[in-house]
Amino acid sequence: MGGGDCDVETLNGTHEPDNSKDIIKSRINHCEHHNENGAIVKPPAAQAGDDQNIEHVFDVSIVLPHQPYNIKIPVSLQGQIQDLRSAIVEQPGTFQYTCFHLEHSGQRVNDFADLSDVKGLAAGSEIRLIEDPYTEREARMHVVRIREIIGAAGNRVDVLNGVDAGLSLHESVAPWNGPDAASAAKLKSVNSRLTADANPLSDFSFDGLLSIHTLLPPSQDAPPKTIKALSISPWNPPPPMFRQRGHLLYLQLTTNEGEQFQITSHVSGFIVNRSSNSKFDPAPKPSPKNAMAHSLLTLIQTLSPSFNDAFNLLLEANNKRDPLATFQLTSAIPSNPWLVSASSSAATAHQPDLTRTQETYLLSGVENTETLRDWNEEIQSTRELPRETVQDRVFRERLLAKIFAEFNDAAARGGALVARGEVAPLNPTESKDAQIFVYNGIFYSFGADGVGTFTSEGGDEAARIAVGKDVAGVKTVNQLDIPGLATPGTIIVDYLGKRLVAQSIVPGIFKQREPEEPQVDYGGVEGKDIVADNDAFVPTFSQVSKALKVKKHAVWDKEGKKHMLEGSVETKGLLGTDGRKYILDLYRLTPLDISWLDAYWTDSVEHDQKPLERNYPHRMSVLRPELIESYSRVKMSEYVKAELDVRKKDQKDGVDGRTSDEPGEKSSRETGYAQVNGTSDAETNGLEAAKDRGRVDISAFSLSLNPDVFCGQVPQTAEEKEEWANDEREVRAVTDHLHQKIIPEFVHDLKEQEVGFPMDGQSLSRLMHKRGINVRYIGKLASLSKEGSLRLQSLKRLAEQEMIARAFKHVANRYLKKLPTAMAPSCVAHLLNCLLGTEKNGSPKAQLDEDLQYLYKDADYSFAEATPSSLQADIEAQTQLRYRYTLEESWLSGVRRAQLLREIALKLGLQLIAKDYCSSPDSESRPSDQAPVANGATTQSPVNGHIPNGNGGKKKKKRNNGDSPPASATASMVLEPPQTFVADDIVNIVPIVKDSNSKSVLAEEALEAGRISMIQNQKELGQELLLESLSLHEQIYGILHPEVARVYHQLAMLYYTIEEKDAAVELAHKAVVISERTIGIDSDETILSYLNLSLFEHANGNTAVALACQRHALELWKIIYGPDHPDIMTTYNNAAVMLQHLKLFHESRVWFEKSHAVSEEMCGKDSISTASLAFQLAQALALDQDHKGAVNRMREAYSIFHHKLGPDDRNTKEADSWLDQLTVNAVSIAKHAKDVEAQKIRRALFTPRVTLRPQPQVPVGRSPTEGMNGRDPHSTSGGLDNRSIDELMKYIESSGGGDATRKTPTKKRKNPRSRRSAGSSL
């Protein structure tokens, strides 16, 4: 299937001509017929053996009661009526419709039916839209929608989404208006205007100076106002007598002309009534103001002459924006930038909106009952939906993703309110840490040891870790998706120093049982003292144990009675009053990390203090599931090798070996998709190892670990003791595997460029977790990196920065936990001054509002006593305590302050005013869009938005240059040194949410199958499967979701490799926008998306946008890491190639030189990477007329290739050939410097090679050999360019000086930099 001349085999077994371009275009177009929630998208293709056909999309005609009277909507029989309704109301001509039903052939269509249930529905069918009478709820929803459409809704403020939540900068960096927006001629014209002084990279600085403006959205004109105000009338709600006549709401409208109208929302529509601000008369207004319409939008158009023009301007302004950048996020919590514009800027200005306070009523009704939901019943009933067919699975997983997204949003909002003390506890007489809450149908408790459950494990520290592990455990079990096993909806919220766990309420969990009846039905009731047995839980728990490699084992209660459990004694089973079996307390699904605990934990306490070498704060250190999986693969390989050895021995003895048709392997070979839940990865690896030497039956192999070893269990008999000792040895073997193999290999792979280097603390932690390494070992990574190459030094610096940031978080949480919300900004600002503001003020003082101190007399203000030295000592102690790493004495002078500030802000949820906080003391620290202010210059400086001592309400006199205090304060003013951070710099603190959402099994199966097919060079099948995965991701998650962004990214890479450049560019743009809005505008994934978008735009001829993307990515790179990232040489080299393509030879040479210098520094002067870049640099020097330098660089490349690869290697021979030709031509040019003809020859001789092209950036944590096409970059088949200079002469003479839109040759040769040391082959 790898050949281009082969037919494309579809999943239903039919064949069609090879028209991959048309297939891609049609599928991408189909993907666009949906709203932000994923309506009307391509359904999954049928699996092998199913009788389903590939989706057929056709147009139906919608007949409307008003203009435009008829519209056409593309639909599919696999869609639903709700999807069709959503598509109708999103059309520009049908905005006004919200309360209606549909009819087909005179019959009303059920709003919740599938389109396939509508009899006779086909292409060209007419569906009639009939307006319905309003209910009060429909009227309220209609008002909310119309306010949104006409731009009357002001900015929203809530506790979850911060300032500029879901921000995207894509439109200001790389605007894109569709695949046909730019013609080849237009692109050529744009590229030709790029000069040495006028290109996106012309003023780029390679040093470490970063620009905070990179993270700020550009200033935009205010959208046109269509009306002045639309709100609920003071006469609302209707009195009983008018409610009986059909009155639903009373509204108040103020038009741009200044007229005010009182409007009645009636069951029949919206009517202008006779009421005024002082008189109530809801009767219809007489002519000529007797307007009435079914839609409020139509009524406003009638009442305001200027509305239509303003509304059209608003629609035009909205249409200029990318819809993905404006859609509201409904399936994921938006990312919150850590730097935001000042509140005085136009972007974040607070706007007056009376209805903002009324939105709760509009959304929830008078009784606020519409938002109260039984979350647990919704989650569990959705899990119990049928899953037999593909369509069943799609519907079920889509609904699950929707419910979990809504639960996470509601739980996070409630958690923030609980942390701020705005929810009354159910047990107010208990200690604060033991209090529990119920809000909006969700149960909340603190992640602290309020009742002494974890006293022996570490107290509050252990409890905090336990709830985090519990959420991870729930996520793991949710991913397994075992029928008959229920888990409550669970998230944790970190906010203002407090950790809360939010759960859906399990029926019966608060039930008071009989004294002799245990509170749970399976597992440990009170630690390990009482253990409950229940055979009803064994079948489901055993499935969890098998999937997670947990051994069925014995435990003993306090009386020595033996109980056989399928999981840890801490894992509990509860039979709810709804009859469902719930699994709870999943914080110990894997065994304890005994090697860590043996070294750093002890139960013994001497003089109320543990010895320093064994004072780790808790005993909840467990091994990661990824480590168990890695160890399992090793044991699997050993098992397969042993079986093969036995088979060889049997064959020598004349005994036939076992065939591959044994029952144990059939399911592993015949399944079309890889198992996502982790149960077959090891089997697949084991079989792959033996595929060339016969198949091995692995049904007899098993690996399971006892999670309760080293937890105080006491076996009774000798046999039990022996088995327990074996279980302990197996767990110790896993920890040995971690220390002897996993961690050293991790450091080695980063050192030798086997994987992409992490960009920040988040990517480092994610990479460690992927390898099965807990973050507590980050200190060991730093220690292993102290001696070594600059790449290892970079790893050490990044690891130290992450440890410092985490240590600061623990210190800050300790203070914040005891403070009222109003004092949190002062606390954070003071601690930041003590850490990062010492250059400006070596003795910062906390800004304390005396009025607030008087109000909160019981609060703990110990943070004000912190000094730079005491905070540094606390950080050093926390680093030693948690990571067993000793910071150097001068560690503070070596940290990168801007990067450290970003890490701290992300970990604490801080949003700061965009200032240059980390500049030199002499430079002004001020908001980027504000006039200078004296930060902390006087005792009367604003604290938390007002002046202390009650002066905040007085009108201030105008200041001169922002430096003079108010006249009334001049006499008593005491000057103090300025401080880097003030309380008002802390604009907001947002909750940090960790959820338990599982990934879609169906979509992941299709994605994994597509990857495997591409690796096996089955490109057509792989492309088909990946397209199916994309469609599934969009349907299940909705478009604006991080998982969808990752699929867009991977699919764009695939299209790039198969030369479908338009499709690659389109998907890459989408990946950038969604990554920015859901992951972060400066996340490592967003940077990688920008770099690859740059690559695709350049390949598509749009080098101007490509360079803009490169510039933006490099500026972001400075912010999150600095200018010297070990992998940045690939990006520098790509920029150089693009500039060279534009014939900007001198500028290209500068970037080549920088890339070469970074390679020499990071990889060594004699590395293959450096030689490859020296090869390209030599060409760049020749193009820039530096022939002597070109010869020297090519000689360096040849020497390294000759030494490293040998004289017979193709790279060596190619470098030798180029060296000879460059030398000859350099001599010739020197002799004929004044000869005009020689000048022409010289121009022709050193034209850039046709095949020189940028290379994709290596993703963080992935090896360059990991790719979707399965090509091996170690192969020398690509080699260096073997064209002669004469051949290149023909190219330059036939090309027009930088035509970026020429057709790419079918067969491309690799550049030497495509080796893993410098770039990545897909």
Coordinates of N, CA and C in Angstrom, one line a residue, residues 68 131 347 389 476 587 734 789 823 886 976 978 980 1012 1062 1170 1229 1281 1285 1287:
P68 N -34.2 34.8 5.1 CA -34.2 34.6 3.7 C -35.1 33.5 3.1
E131 N -42.1 28.2 14.1 CA -41.9 28.9 15.4 C -42.8 28.4 16.4
A347 N -7.8 46.3 26.4 CA -8.0 44.9 26.3 C -8.7 44.3 27.5
T389 N -22.0 -1.3 19.2 CA -21.6 -0.9 17.9 C -20.7 0.4 18.0
T476 N -7.1 6.5 35.9 CA -6.6 5.2 35.4 C -7.7 4.2 35.3
Y587 N -5.5 5.7 45.8 CA -4.2 6.3 45.9 C -3.1 5.4 46.0
V734 N 11.8 -4.0 40.9 CA 11.3 -2.9 40.1 C 12.0 -1.6 40.5
S789 N 28.5 17.2 29.6 CA 28.4 18.2 28.5 C 27.5 19.3 28.8
M823 N -5.8 39.3 51.7 CA -4.4 39.5 52.0 C -3.5 38.7 51.1
T886 N 21.1 19.4 47.3 CA 21.6 20.6 48.0 C 22.0 21.6 47.0
E976 N 10.3 55.3 51.0 CA 10.9 53.9 51.2 C 11.5 53.5 49.8
P978 N 12.0 51.6 46.4 CA 11.0 51.0 45.6 C 11.1 49.5 45.6
T980 N 10.1 45.7 43.6 CA 9.8 45.1 42.3 C 8.4 44.8 42.1
I1012 N 0.7 2.9 13.7 CA 1.4 1.6 13.4 C 1.4 1.4 11.9
D1062 N -1.2 21.9 1.4 CA -2.4 22.7 1.8 C -3.1 22.2 3.0
T1170 N 27.6 18.9 14.2 CA 28.5 20.1 13.9 C 29.0 20.0 12.5
I1229 N 38.6 32.4 -8.8 CA 37.9 33.7 -8.5 C 39.0 34.7 -8.1
D1281 N 23.8 16.1 -0.8 CA 23.5 16.3 -2.2 C 24.6 15.9 -3.1
I1285 N 28.3 21.0 -9.5 CA 28.1 22.5 -9.6 C 27.5 22.8 -11.0
E1287 N 25.3 21.1 -12.6 CA 23.8 20.8 -12.5 C 23.2 22.0 -11.7

